[in-house]
Coordinates of C-alpha atoms in Angstrom, one line a residue:
Chain A
M29 CA 59.2 -23.6 5.0
A30 CA 58.1 -20.0 5.1
E31 CA 59.8 -19.0 1.9
S32 CA 58.5 -21.8 -0.2
A33 CA 55.0 -21.4 1.3
A34 CA 54.3 -18.0 -0.1
P35 CA 51.7 -18.7 -2.7
S36 CA 53.2 -18.7 -6.2
S37 CA 50.9 -15.9 -7.4
S38 CA 52.7 -13.7 -4.8
K39 CA 53.7 -10.4 -6.1
M40 CA 53.9 -7.0 -4.8
P41 CA 52.0 -4.2 -6.4
S42 CA 53.2 -3.5 -9.8
E43 CA 54.1 0.0 -9.0
A44 CA 57.2 -1.4 -7.3
P45 CA 60.1 0.8 -8.1
T46 CA 63.3 -1.2 -8.0
S47 CA 65.3 0.7 -5.3
S48 CA 66.2 -2.1 -3.1
S49 CA 69.8 -1.1 -3.0
A50 CA 69.0 2.3 -1.4
T51 CA 67.9 0.9 1.9
K52 CA 70.7 -1.6 2.6
S53 CA 73.1 -1.2 5.5
E54 CA 72.6 2.5 6.3
G55 CA 71.0 3.8 9.5
P56 CA 67.6 5.2 9.9
D57 CA 66.9 8.2 7.8
P58 CA 65.2 11.0 9.8
N59 CA 64.0 12.9 6.7
L60 CA 61.7 10.3 5.4
A61 CA 58.0 10.6 6.1
P62 CA 57.0 8.9 9.3
S63 CA 55.3 5.5 9.4
V64 CA 52.4 5.1 11.8
I65 CA 51.6 1.6 13.1
V66 CA 47.9 1.6 14.2
L67 CA 47.4 -0.9 17.0
G68 CA 44.3 -1.7 19.0
M69 CA 42.1 -4.4 20.4
A70 CA 39.7 -6.2 18.0
G71 CA 36.7 -4.0 17.5
S72 CA 38.3 -0.8 18.8
G73 CA 37.9 0.7 15.4
K74 CA 41.4 0.6 13.9
T75 CA 40.2 0.2 10.4
S76 CA 37.7 3.0 10.6
F77 CA 40.4 5.1 12.2
V78 CA 42.6 4.5 9.4
Q79 CA 39.8 5.1 6.9
R80 CA 39.0 8.5 8.5
L81 CA 42.6 9.5 8.7
T82 CA 43.1 8.6 5.1
A83 CA 40.1 10.5 4.0
H84 CA 41.2 13.5 6.1
L85 CA 44.6 13.6 4.4
H86 CA 43.0 13.1 1.0
A87 CA 40.7 16.1 1.6
K88 CA 43.9 18.1 2.3
K89 CA 45.3 16.9 -1.0
T90 CA 48.1 15.1 0.7
P91 CA 47.2 11.4 0.4
P92 CA 49.1 9.1 2.7
Y93 CA 50.6 5.8 1.8
V94 CA 48.5 3.0 3.3
V95 CA 49.6 -0.5 4.2
N96 CA 47.1 -3.1 5.2
L97 CA 48.6 -6.0 7.3
D98 CA 45.4 -7.8 8.2
P99 CA 45.2 -10.9 6.1
A100 CA 41.7 -11.8 7.3
V101 CA 39.8 -8.5 6.7
R102 CA 37.1 -8.9 4.2
K103 CA 36.8 -5.4 2.9
V104 CA 39.2 -2.6 3.3
P105 CA 37.2 0.7 3.2
Y106 CA 40.1 2.9 2.2
P107 CA 42.4 3.1 -0.8
V108 CA 45.3 0.8 0.1
N109 CA 48.7 0.9 -1.5
I110 CA 50.2 -2.3 -0.2
D111 CA 47.8 -5.0 0.9
I112 CA 48.9 -8.2 2.6
R113 CA 46.0 -10.0 0.9
D114 CA 47.6 -9.4 -2.6
T115 CA 50.7 -11.4 -1.4
V116 CA 49.2 -14.0 0.9
K117 CA 45.9 -15.6 0.5
Y118 CA 44.4 -16.2 4.0
K119 CA 41.9 -18.8 2.9
Q120 CA 44.6 -20.6 1.0
V121 CA 46.9 -20.7 4.0
M122 CA 44.1 -22.0 6.1
T123 CA 43.4 -24.9 3.8
E124 CA 47.0 -25.6 2.7
Y125 CA 48.3 -26.0 6.2
G126 CA 45.1 -27.1 7.8
L127 CA 45.2 -24.1 10.2
G128 CA 42.4 -22.5 12.2
P129 CA 41.6 -18.8 11.8
N130 CA 44.2 -17.8 14.4
G131 CA 47.0 -19.9 13.1
A132 CA 46.3 -18.8 9.7
I133 CA 46.6 -15.1 10.6
L134 CA 49.8 -15.7 12.3
T135 CA 51.2 -17.8 9.4
S136 CA 50.1 -15.2 6.8
L137 CA 51.9 -12.6 8.8
N138 CA 55.0 -14.7 9.0
L139 CA 54.9 -15.4 5.2
F140 CA 54.4 -11.7 4.5
C141 CA 57.3 -10.9 6.8
T142 CA 59.7 -12.7 4.6
R143 CA 58.9 -10.2 1.9
F144 CA 58.9 -7.1 4.3
D145 CA 62.1 -5.8 2.9
Q146 CA 60.3 -5.1 -0.3
V147 CA 57.6 -3.3 1.6
I148 CA 60.3 -1.1 3.3
D149 CA 61.7 -0.3 -0.1
L150 CA 58.4 0.7 -1.5
V151 CA 57.6 2.9 1.6
R152 CA 60.9 4.5 1.4
A153 CA 60.6 5.1 -2.3
R154 CA 57.3 6.9 -1.8
S155 CA 58.1 8.8 1.3
S156 CA 59.2 11.9 -0.5
T157 CA 55.7 12.3 -2.0
V158 CA 53.5 11.3 0.9
P159 CA 53.1 13.0 4.3
L160 CA 53.0 9.7 6.2
T161 CA 52.6 6.0 5.8
I162 CA 49.8 4.4 7.8
I163 CA 50.0 0.8 8.7
D164 CA 46.8 -1.1 9.7
T165 CA 47.4 -4.2 11.8
P166 CA 45.5 -7.4 12.2
G167 CA 42.3 -7.3 14.3
Q168 CA 43.6 -9.4 17.0
I169 CA 46.2 -7.3 18.7
E170 CA 48.5 -10.1 20.1
A171 CA 49.0 -11.4 16.5
F172 CA 51.1 -8.3 16.2
T173 CA 52.3 -7.4 19.6
W174 CA 53.2 -11.0 20.7
S175 CA 54.5 -12.5 17.5
A176 CA 57.9 -12.8 16.0
S177 CA 56.7 -11.3 12.7
G178 CA 55.1 -8.3 14.5
T179 CA 58.5 -7.6 16.3
I180 CA 60.4 -8.0 13.0
I181 CA 58.0 -5.6 11.1
T182 CA 58.1 -3.0 13.8
E183 CA 61.9 -3.2 14.1
A184 CA 62.3 -3.1 10.3
L185 CA 60.3 0.0 10.1
A186 CA 61.9 1.7 13.1
S187 CA 65.3 1.0 11.8
S188 CA 64.6 2.6 8.5
H189 CA 62.7 5.8 9.3
P190 CA 60.6 7.6 11.9
T191 CA 58.0 5.2 13.3
V192 CA 55.2 6.0 15.6
V193 CA 52.8 3.7 17.4
V194 CA 49.2 4.6 17.8
Y195 CA 47.1 2.7 20.3
V196 CA 43.5 3.0 19.4
C197 CA 41.2 2.5 22.5
D198 CA 37.5 2.1 22.4
S199 CA 36.0 4.8 24.6
A200 CA 32.6 3.2 24.7
R201 CA 34.1 0.0 26.2
A202 CA 36.6 1.8 28.5
T203 CA 33.8 3.3 30.6
A204 CA 34.2 0.3 33.0
P205 CA 37.1 1.2 35.2
A206 CA 38.5 -2.4 35.0
T207 CA 38.4 -2.4 31.3
F208 CA 40.0 1.0 31.1
M209 CA 42.7 -0.2 33.4
S210 CA 43.3 -3.3 31.3
N211 CA 43.5 -1.2 28.2
M212 CA 45.9 1.2 29.7
L213 CA 48.1 -1.6 31.1
Y214 CA 48.1 -3.1 27.6
A215 CA 49.1 0.2 26.1
C216 CA 51.9 0.5 28.7
S217 CA 53.1 -3.0 27.7
I218 CA 53.2 -2.0 24.1
L219 CA 55.3 1.0 25.1
Y220 CA 57.8 -1.3 26.7
R221 CA 57.7 -3.8 23.9
T222 CA 58.3 -1.5 21.1
K223 CA 60.1 1.4 22.8
L224 CA 58.9 3.7 20.2
P225 CA 57.2 7.1 20.4
F226 CA 53.7 6.3 21.3
F227 CA 50.3 8.0 21.8
V228 CA 46.8 6.8 22.7
V229 CA 43.7 7.6 20.6
F230 CA 40.3 7.5 22.4
N231 CA 38.1 6.5 19.5
K232 CA 34.3 6.6 19.2
A233 CA 34.0 9.9 20.9
D234 CA 30.7 10.2 19.2
I235 CA 29.3 7.4 21.2
V236 CA 30.8 8.3 24.6
R237 CA 32.7 11.5 25.4
P238 CA 36.0 10.2 26.7
T239 CA 36.3 13.1 29.1
F240 CA 35.7 10.6 31.9
A241 CA 39.0 9.0 30.8
Q242 CA 40.8 12.2 31.0
R243 CA 39.5 12.9 34.4
W244 CA 40.6 9.4 35.5
M245 CA 44.0 10.0 34.1
T246 CA 44.5 13.3 35.7
D247 CA 43.0 12.5 39.0
F248 CA 43.9 9.4 40.6
E249 CA 41.4 9.6 43.4
R250 CA 38.6 9.9 41.0
F251 CA 39.6 6.6 39.3
D252 CA 39.9 5.0 42.6
E253 CA 36.4 5.9 43.5
A254 CA 35.1 4.6 40.2
L255 CA 37.0 1.4 40.7
E256 CA 35.5 1.0 44.1
D257 CA 32.0 1.8 42.9
A258 CA 32.2 -0.7 40.1
R259 CA 33.3 -3.4 42.4
G260 CA 30.6 -2.8 44.9
G261 CA 32.8 -1.3 47.6
Y262 CA 35.5 -3.9 47.2
S263 CA 38.7 -2.6 45.5
N264 CA 41.4 -5.0 45.3
D265 CA 44.9 -4.0 46.4
L266 CA 46.5 -4.9 43.2
A267 CA 44.2 -2.8 41.1
R268 CA 44.8 0.1 43.5
S269 CA 48.5 -0.1 43.3
L270 CA 48.3 -0.5 39.6
S271 CA 46.4 2.6 39.2
L272 CA 49.3 4.4 41.0
V273 CA 51.6 3.0 38.4
L274 CA 49.5 4.0 35.6
D275 CA 49.4 7.5 37.1
E276 CA 53.1 7.6 36.4
F277 CA 52.3 6.3 32.8
Y278 CA 49.7 8.9 32.1
G279 CA 52.2 11.7 33.1
G280 CA 54.3 11.1 30.0
L281 CA 51.4 10.0 27.8
K282 CA 50.0 11.9 24.8
T283 CA 46.3 11.3 24.3
V284 CA 44.0 12.4 21.5
I285 CA 40.2 12.2 21.6
C286 CA 38.7 11.5 18.2
S287 CA 35.9 9.9 16.3
A288 CA 36.4 7.9 13.3
L289 CA 32.7 8.4 12.5
T290 CA 32.5 12.2 12.6
G291 CA 36.1 13.0 11.8
E292 CA 36.6 14.8 15.1
G293 CA 40.1 15.2 16.3
M294 CA 41.9 14.2 13.1
D295 CA 44.0 17.4 13.1
E296 CA 45.1 16.6 16.6
V297 CA 46.1 13.1 15.5
L298 CA 48.3 14.7 12.9
T299 CA 49.9 17.0 15.4
A300 CA 50.5 14.1 17.7
I301 CA 52.1 12.1 14.9
G302 CA 54.3 15.2 14.1
E303 CA 55.4 15.5 17.7
C304 CA 56.1 11.8 18.0
S305 CA 58.2 11.7 14.8
Q306 CA 60.2 14.6 16.2
Q307 CA 60.7 12.6 19.4
Y308 CA 61.9 9.7 17.2
R309 CA 64.4 12.0 15.5
D310 CA 65.7 13.4 18.8
Q311 CA 65.9 10.2 20.8
Y312 CA 65.8 7.2 18.6
I313 CA 68.3 8.1 15.9
P314 CA 71.2 8.5 18.4
L315 CA 70.0 5.4 20.2
Y316 CA 69.9 3.4 17.0
A317 CA 73.3 4.5 16.1
E318 CA 74.6 3.5 19.5
I319 CA 72.8 0.1 19.2
R320 CA 74.2 -0.5 15.8
A321 CA 77.7 0.3 16.9
K322 CA 77.3 -2.0 19.8
K323 CA 76.0 -4.7 17.6
A324 CA 78.8 -4.4 15.2
E325 CA 81.3 -4.4 18.1
E326 CA 79.6 -7.5 19.5
A327 CA 79.7 -9.2 16.1
A328 CA 83.3 -8.3 15.7
R329 CA 84.1 -9.6 19.2
K330 CA 82.3 -12.8 18.6
L331 CA 84.0 -13.3 15.3
K332 CA 87.3 -12.8 17.0
E333 CA 86.4 -15.2 19.8
E334 CA 85.4 -17.7 17.3
K335 CA 88.7 -17.2 15.4
D336 CA 90.6 -17.4 18.7
S337 CA 88.9 -20.6 19.8
K338 CA 89.4 -22.2 16.4
A339 CA 93.1 -21.2 16.6
D340 CA 93.2 -22.7 20.0
D341 CA 91.7 -25.9 18.7
L342 CA 94.1 -25.9 15.9
T343 CA 97.1 -25.4 18.2
R344 CA 95.8 -28.2 20.4
D345 CA 95.3 -30.5 17.5
V346 CA 98.6 -29.7 16.2
Q347 CA 100.2 -30.3 19.7
A348 CA 98.3 -33.6 19.9
L349 CA 99.8 -34.5 16.6
D350 CA 103.2 -33.5 17.7
I351 CA 103.1 -35.9 20.6
G352 CA 102.2 -38.6 18.3
T353 CA 103.7 -39.1 15.0
V354 CA 104.7 -36.2 13.0
R355 CA 108.3 -35.2 13.5
D356 CA 109.9 -34.6 10.3
S357 CA 108.6 -31.3 9.3
D358 CA 110.5 -28.1 10.3
D359 CA 107.7 -25.5 10.5
E360 CA 105.3 -27.7 12.5
S361 CA 106.8 -26.7 15.8
E362 CA 104.8 -23.5 16.2
Chain B
M226 CA 37.8 -28.6 47.2
K227 CA 37.4 -28.2 43.4
C228 CA 40.3 -26.7 41.6
L229 CA 40.5 -25.1 38.3
Q230 CA 43.5 -23.9 36.2
L231 CA 42.6 -21.4 33.6
I232 CA 45.2 -21.4 30.9
I233 CA 45.4 -18.2 29.0
G234 CA 48.0 -16.3 26.9
P235 CA 48.6 -15.1 23.3
A236 CA 48.3 -17.4 20.4
G237 CA 51.3 -19.6 20.1
S238 CA 52.5 -19.0 23.6
G239 CA 52.2 -22.8 24.4
K240 CA 48.8 -23.1 26.1
S241 CA 47.9 -26.4 24.5
T242 CA 51.3 -27.8 25.0
F243 CA 51.2 -26.8 28.7
C244 CA 47.9 -28.7 29.0
S245 CA 49.3 -31.8 27.5
V246 CA 52.4 -31.6 29.8
M247 CA 50.1 -31.3 32.8
F248 CA 48.0 -34.1 31.4
N249 CA 50.9 -36.4 31.3
H250 CA 52.3 -35.3 34.6
F251 CA 49.0 -35.9 36.3
Q252 CA 48.7 -39.3 34.8
S253 CA 52.1 -40.3 36.2
L254 CA 51.1 -38.9 39.5
R255 CA 47.8 -40.8 39.3
R256 CA 46.0 -37.7 40.2
P257 CA 42.6 -37.3 38.4
L258 CA 42.5 -34.5 35.9
E259 CA 39.9 -33.3 33.5
I260 CA 40.8 -31.0 30.6
V261 CA 38.3 -28.7 29.0
N262 CA 39.1 -27.2 25.7
L263 CA 37.3 -23.9 25.6
D264 CA 38.8 -22.6 22.3
P265 CA 36.3 -23.0 19.6
A266 CA 38.9 -22.3 17.0
A267 CA 41.4 -24.8 18.3
E268 CA 43.1 -27.0 15.7
T269 CA 44.9 -29.9 17.1
F270 CA 46.2 -30.7 20.5
N271 CA 48.0 -33.8 21.9
Y272 CA 45.9 -34.4 25.0
T273 CA 42.5 -36.0 25.3
P274 CA 40.0 -33.3 26.5
S275 CA 37.2 -34.5 28.8
V276 CA 35.2 -31.7 27.4
D277 CA 35.7 -30.3 23.9
I278 CA 33.7 -27.1 23.3
R279 CA 33.9 -27.7 19.6
D280 CA 31.3 -30.4 20.0
L281 CA 29.0 -27.7 21.1
I282 CA 30.1 -24.9 18.8
S283 CA 33.2 -24.2 16.7
V284 CA 34.3 -21.1 14.9
D285 CA 34.2 -23.0 11.6
D286 CA 30.5 -23.6 12.1
V287 CA 29.9 -20.0 12.5
L288 CA 32.1 -18.9 9.6
E289 CA 30.5 -21.4 7.3
D290 CA 26.9 -20.3 8.3
E291 CA 25.5 -18.4 5.5
D292 CA 23.2 -16.4 7.7
I293 CA 25.9 -15.1 10.0
I294 CA 28.5 -13.1 8.1
M295 CA 31.4 -12.6 10.4
G296 CA 35.2 -12.4 10.3
P297 CA 37.3 -14.8 12.4
N298 CA 37.1 -12.3 15.3
G299 CA 33.4 -11.8 15.3
G300 CA 33.0 -15.5 15.0
L301 CA 35.0 -16.2 18.1
V302 CA 33.2 -13.6 20.1
F303 CA 29.9 -15.1 18.9
C304 CA 31.1 -18.6 20.0
M305 CA 32.4 -17.4 23.4
E306 CA 29.1 -15.6 24.1
Y307 CA 27.2 -18.8 23.2
I308 CA 29.4 -20.8 25.5
S309 CA 29.0 -18.4 28.4
Q310 CA 25.3 -18.9 28.1
N311 CA 25.6 -22.6 27.9
M312 CA 27.9 -23.3 30.8
E313 CA 25.7 -26.1 32.1
W314 CA 26.7 -28.1 29.0
I315 CA 30.2 -28.1 30.3
R316 CA 29.3 -28.9 33.8
D317 CA 27.1 -31.9 32.8
Q318 CA 30.3 -33.5 31.3
L319 CA 32.6 -32.9 34.2
T320 CA 32.6 -35.3 37.1
D321 CA 32.2 -32.1 39.3
G322 CA 33.1 -34.1 42.4
D323 CA 34.5 -32.6 45.5
D324 CA 38.0 -33.3 44.5
A325 CA 37.7 -32.4 40.9
Y326 CA 40.7 -30.9 39.3
V327 CA 40.0 -29.1 36.0
I328 CA 42.3 -27.4 33.4
V329 CA 40.6 -25.1 31.0
D330 CA 42.5 -24.4 27.7
C331 CA 41.2 -20.9 26.7
P332 CA 41.4 -19.0 23.4
G333 CA 44.2 -16.6 23.2
Q334 CA 42.5 -13.3 22.2
I335 CA 43.2 -10.7 24.8
E336 CA 40.0 -8.9 23.9
L337 CA 38.0 -11.6 25.5
Y338 CA 39.6 -10.7 28.8
S339 CA 40.2 -7.1 28.8
H340 CA 37.6 -5.8 26.4
L341 CA 34.6 -8.0 26.8
P342 CA 33.0 -9.4 29.9
I343 CA 32.7 -12.9 28.5
M344 CA 35.8 -14.6 30.1
K345 CA 35.0 -12.9 33.4
E346 CA 31.5 -14.3 33.2
I347 CA 32.8 -17.8 32.5
V348 CA 35.2 -17.5 35.4
T349 CA 32.4 -16.3 37.7
T350 CA 30.3 -19.3 36.7
F351 CA 33.0 -21.7 37.6
K352 CA 33.5 -19.9 40.8
S353 CA 29.8 -20.2 41.7
W354 CA 30.2 -24.0 41.3
D355 CA 32.8 -23.8 44.1
Y356 CA 35.8 -24.0 41.9
N357 CA 39.0 -22.4 43.2
V358 CA 40.3 -20.7 40.2
C359 CA 44.0 -20.0 39.3
T360 CA 44.8 -18.2 36.1
L361 CA 47.9 -19.3 34.4
F362 CA 49.2 -16.7 31.9
M363 CA 51.6 -18.2 29.3
I364 CA 54.3 -16.1 27.9
D365 CA 56.8 -17.3 25.3
A366 CA 60.2 -16.9 26.9
H367 CA 61.6 -15.9 23.5
F368 CA 59.9 -12.6 23.9
V369 CA 61.1 -11.6 27.3
L370 CA 64.9 -11.8 26.8
E371 CA 65.5 -8.3 28.2
P372 CA 64.3 -6.6 31.4
E373 CA 62.1 -4.2 29.4
K374 CA 60.5 -7.1 27.5
L375 CA 60.0 -8.9 30.7
I376 CA 58.1 -5.9 32.0
A377 CA 56.0 -5.7 28.9
G378 CA 55.1 -9.3 29.4
A379 CA 54.2 -8.7 33.0
L380 CA 52.0 -5.8 32.1
T381 CA 50.2 -7.8 29.4
A382 CA 49.5 -10.5 32.0
L383 CA 48.4 -7.9 34.5
S384 CA 46.0 -6.4 32.0
S385 CA 44.2 -9.8 31.9
M386 CA 44.5 -10.4 35.7
V387 CA 42.9 -7.1 36.7
S388 CA 39.8 -8.0 34.8
L389 CA 39.6 -11.7 35.7
E390 CA 40.2 -11.1 39.4
T391 CA 41.6 -14.6 40.2
S392 CA 44.8 -15.5 41.7
A393 CA 47.5 -16.0 39.0
V394 CA 50.8 -17.6 38.1
N395 CA 52.6 -16.4 35.1
V396 CA 54.5 -19.1 33.2
L397 CA 57.4 -18.5 30.9
T398 CA 57.1 -21.4 28.4
K399 CA 59.5 -22.9 25.8
M400 CA 62.5 -22.5 28.1
D401 CA 63.9 -25.6 26.6
Q402 CA 64.0 -23.9 23.2
L403 CA 66.3 -21.1 24.3
S404 CA 70.0 -21.1 23.8
R405 CA 72.0 -21.8 26.9
E406 CA 73.0 -18.1 27.3
N407 CA 69.5 -16.8 26.9
R408 CA 68.3 -19.3 29.3
K409 CA 70.8 -18.3 31.9
E410 CA 69.7 -14.6 31.3
V411 CA 66.1 -15.4 31.8
E412 CA 66.7 -17.4 34.9
D413 CA 68.9 -14.7 36.4
M414 CA 66.1 -12.2 35.8
L415 CA 63.5 -14.3 37.5
E416 CA 65.7 -14.8 40.5
S417 CA 66.4 -11.2 41.1
D418 CA 63.9 -8.6 42.4
C419 CA 62.3 -6.5 39.7
S420 CA 63.7 -3.4 41.3
Q421 CA 67.2 -4.8 41.1
L422 CA 66.5 -5.7 37.6
V423 CA 65.5 -2.3 36.4
D424 CA 68.4 -0.7 38.3
G425 CA 70.6 -2.8 36.1
V426 CA 69.2 -1.8 32.8
N427 CA 71.5 0.3 30.6
D428 CA 71.3 4.1 30.5
E429 CA 69.7 4.5 27.1
P430 CA 67.8 7.7 26.7
W431 CA 64.5 5.7 26.5
N432 CA 65.1 4.0 29.8
E433 CA 66.1 7.2 31.5
K434 CA 63.0 8.9 30.3
H435 CA 60.8 6.1 31.6
A436 CA 62.8 5.4 34.7
A437 CA 60.2 6.6 37.1
L438 CA 57.5 4.5 35.5
T439 CA 59.7 1.5 35.4
R440 CA 60.5 1.8 39.0
A441 CA 56.9 2.2 39.8
I442 CA 56.0 -1.0 38.0
A443 CA 58.9 -2.9 39.6
T444 CA 57.8 -1.9 43.0
V445 CA 54.3 -3.2 42.4
L446 CA 55.6 -6.5 40.9
D447 CA 57.8 -6.9 43.9
D448 CA 55.3 -5.9 46.6
Y449 CA 52.6 -8.2 45.3
S450 CA 53.4 -11.7 46.0
M451 CA 50.3 -12.2 43.9
F452 CA 52.4 -11.7 40.9
R453 CA 54.7 -14.7 40.3
M454 CA 56.6 -15.6 37.2
V455 CA 58.0 -19.1 36.7
A456 CA 60.0 -20.6 34.0
L457 CA 58.9 -23.9 32.6
D458 CA 61.0 -26.4 30.8
N459 CA 58.7 -29.0 29.3
T460 CA 61.5 -31.5 29.1
D461 CA 62.4 -31.3 32.8
E462 CA 60.3 -33.2 35.3
E463 CA 61.5 -31.2 38.1
S464 CA 60.6 -27.9 36.5
I465 CA 57.1 -29.2 35.9
E466 CA 56.8 -30.4 39.5
D467 CA 58.0 -27.2 40.9
L468 CA 55.4 -25.3 38.8
L469 CA 52.6 -27.7 39.8
L470 CA 53.5 -27.2 43.5
M471 CA 53.3 -23.5 43.1
I472 CA 50.0 -23.8 41.4
D473 CA 48.6 -26.1 43.9
T474 CA 49.7 -23.7 46.7
T475 CA 48.0 -20.8 44.9
I476 CA 44.9 -22.8 44.3
Q477 CA 45.0 -24.2 47.9
Y478 CA 44.8 -27.7 46.5
G479 CA 44.8 -30.4 49.1
E480 CA 44.5 -28.1 52.1
D481 CA 41.3 -29.8 53.1
A482 CA 42.5 -33.2 52.1
E483 CA 41.3 -36.0 54.2
V484 CA 42.4 -39.5 54.5
H485 CA 41.0 -41.6 51.6
D486 CA 41.0 -45.3 51.8
R487 CA 41.2 -47.0 48.5
I488 CA 38.1 -49.0 48.1
P489 CA 37.5 -49.9 44.5
E490 CA 33.8 -49.2 44.3
E491 CA 34.5 -45.5 45.0
V492 CA 36.1 -45.2 41.7
D493 CA 34.0 -43.2 39.3
P494 CA 33.2 -45.3 36.3
E495 CA 33.7 -42.1 34.2
E496 CA 37.3 -42.0 34.9
E497 CA 39.9 -44.4 33.6

């Protein structure tokens, strides 16, 4: 269904160099420019963040390669190299399959997923000339984090070249301790889901200085107090224990304060991306090699098992036959 | 005692299917049940809602309105805000009797729970009407086939739970669609303690690096009986029954049950 459903007008941008053979069957290439997957809740300012980061890199004369994966966005305020909207028409998907806005986003992403190998080819082909590839994701975060296509896209990127996940957090909204905790738990769940190098960006620093967040993250007692104040003296046990868990999470977490509006903190973002891609090279490449080896082994084992069981079946069939009718052939005995 | 199940979870996790399963199950038990569809962007579902929020407002209305220019996201938030201000509209259509049992089919966007106060407000309103609320977080079992993924799922559920502040049961849906091997894996994972589970994970560098964090999470999940995860196979009556029993216990359904005699005139004309 998915394959045929891609609208007939679908075509990747015309600049597509035909290098598809280059990517096949080899492991991740650590020397390619890293891809940065930008995730965040709706309204956290993902798109503005991408816009600012792109502008920042343009100003440095090192323009990035930008991929937009949000089919429902009306206007993309930055120069985009690959746009899902060129391939899949969101409105058309909506009418053609009689889907609501949500279903249409998921379906569009699924459709695009069937062409994602082409995107990988394009990204790889460009990676020698760009400092990094930025990937903007759909507004609704779970369309990416809790969907098959999101997983496929993330894994496709991660198995091709250094891939980093950025979680954009809205500082203005995170001032409520419960919201902050929710956000951090979600961030933590992304860490576990993708298992990729990961950092958190506190966006909108121009509205609220996220220093409160940093205090909370370094001082567990402070956060507990805030939590208690917010609940009017009633702090539930679960929240309290979770804040202890998160304390552990913060320990290994890189955070950057930035503002997509003023451009504050963009250099720090780039540094964090650099560190994370180094992390990818150090930890993930050996890991992927191992996983690939394991997978290959597994596949070989399965194949062998299948063969064996088929052979068993055959023997059994043959034996069954032997009991019955066939007697006259010489080499049937085995 | 009025009971309410709040069905939440990511898009495509099987919320509406769950509602229709419950709908049928309640019918066969002859227990009264009212379903509220609270998703203004819902498409189709195969149960008959007692209250359909789309009669009040739908995302399409908002998106088609020339005066309001919004994407699907903004449209949804707009609708939900409108609903939270018009909760009486829902109440008017519910029987709202002492033994009312309501299932609310919610929209999937996590932002509504963890970012915005809207869902919290809606829950608070229901609570103020004396409903005992239990949140059911749906997770597609396909996405939790490894211990780490299960933890990710648990964390996602927790991120909604901490802001909603209700009791909760987490449901792994679509068990019937898993292959037999995977199914066994998931069932084994659910049976063992989380701590046991994470001890068993392989010694990949990633796991080693995050071992302390993983253990901390596992301890909390184990210590809090508040956090439960149940696998649901829609095709298996027993699985549905077990789940409902757990929900009923959580919600404290029937704890104040009294002897009812069956006199026909007590039957509410709205039902049946």
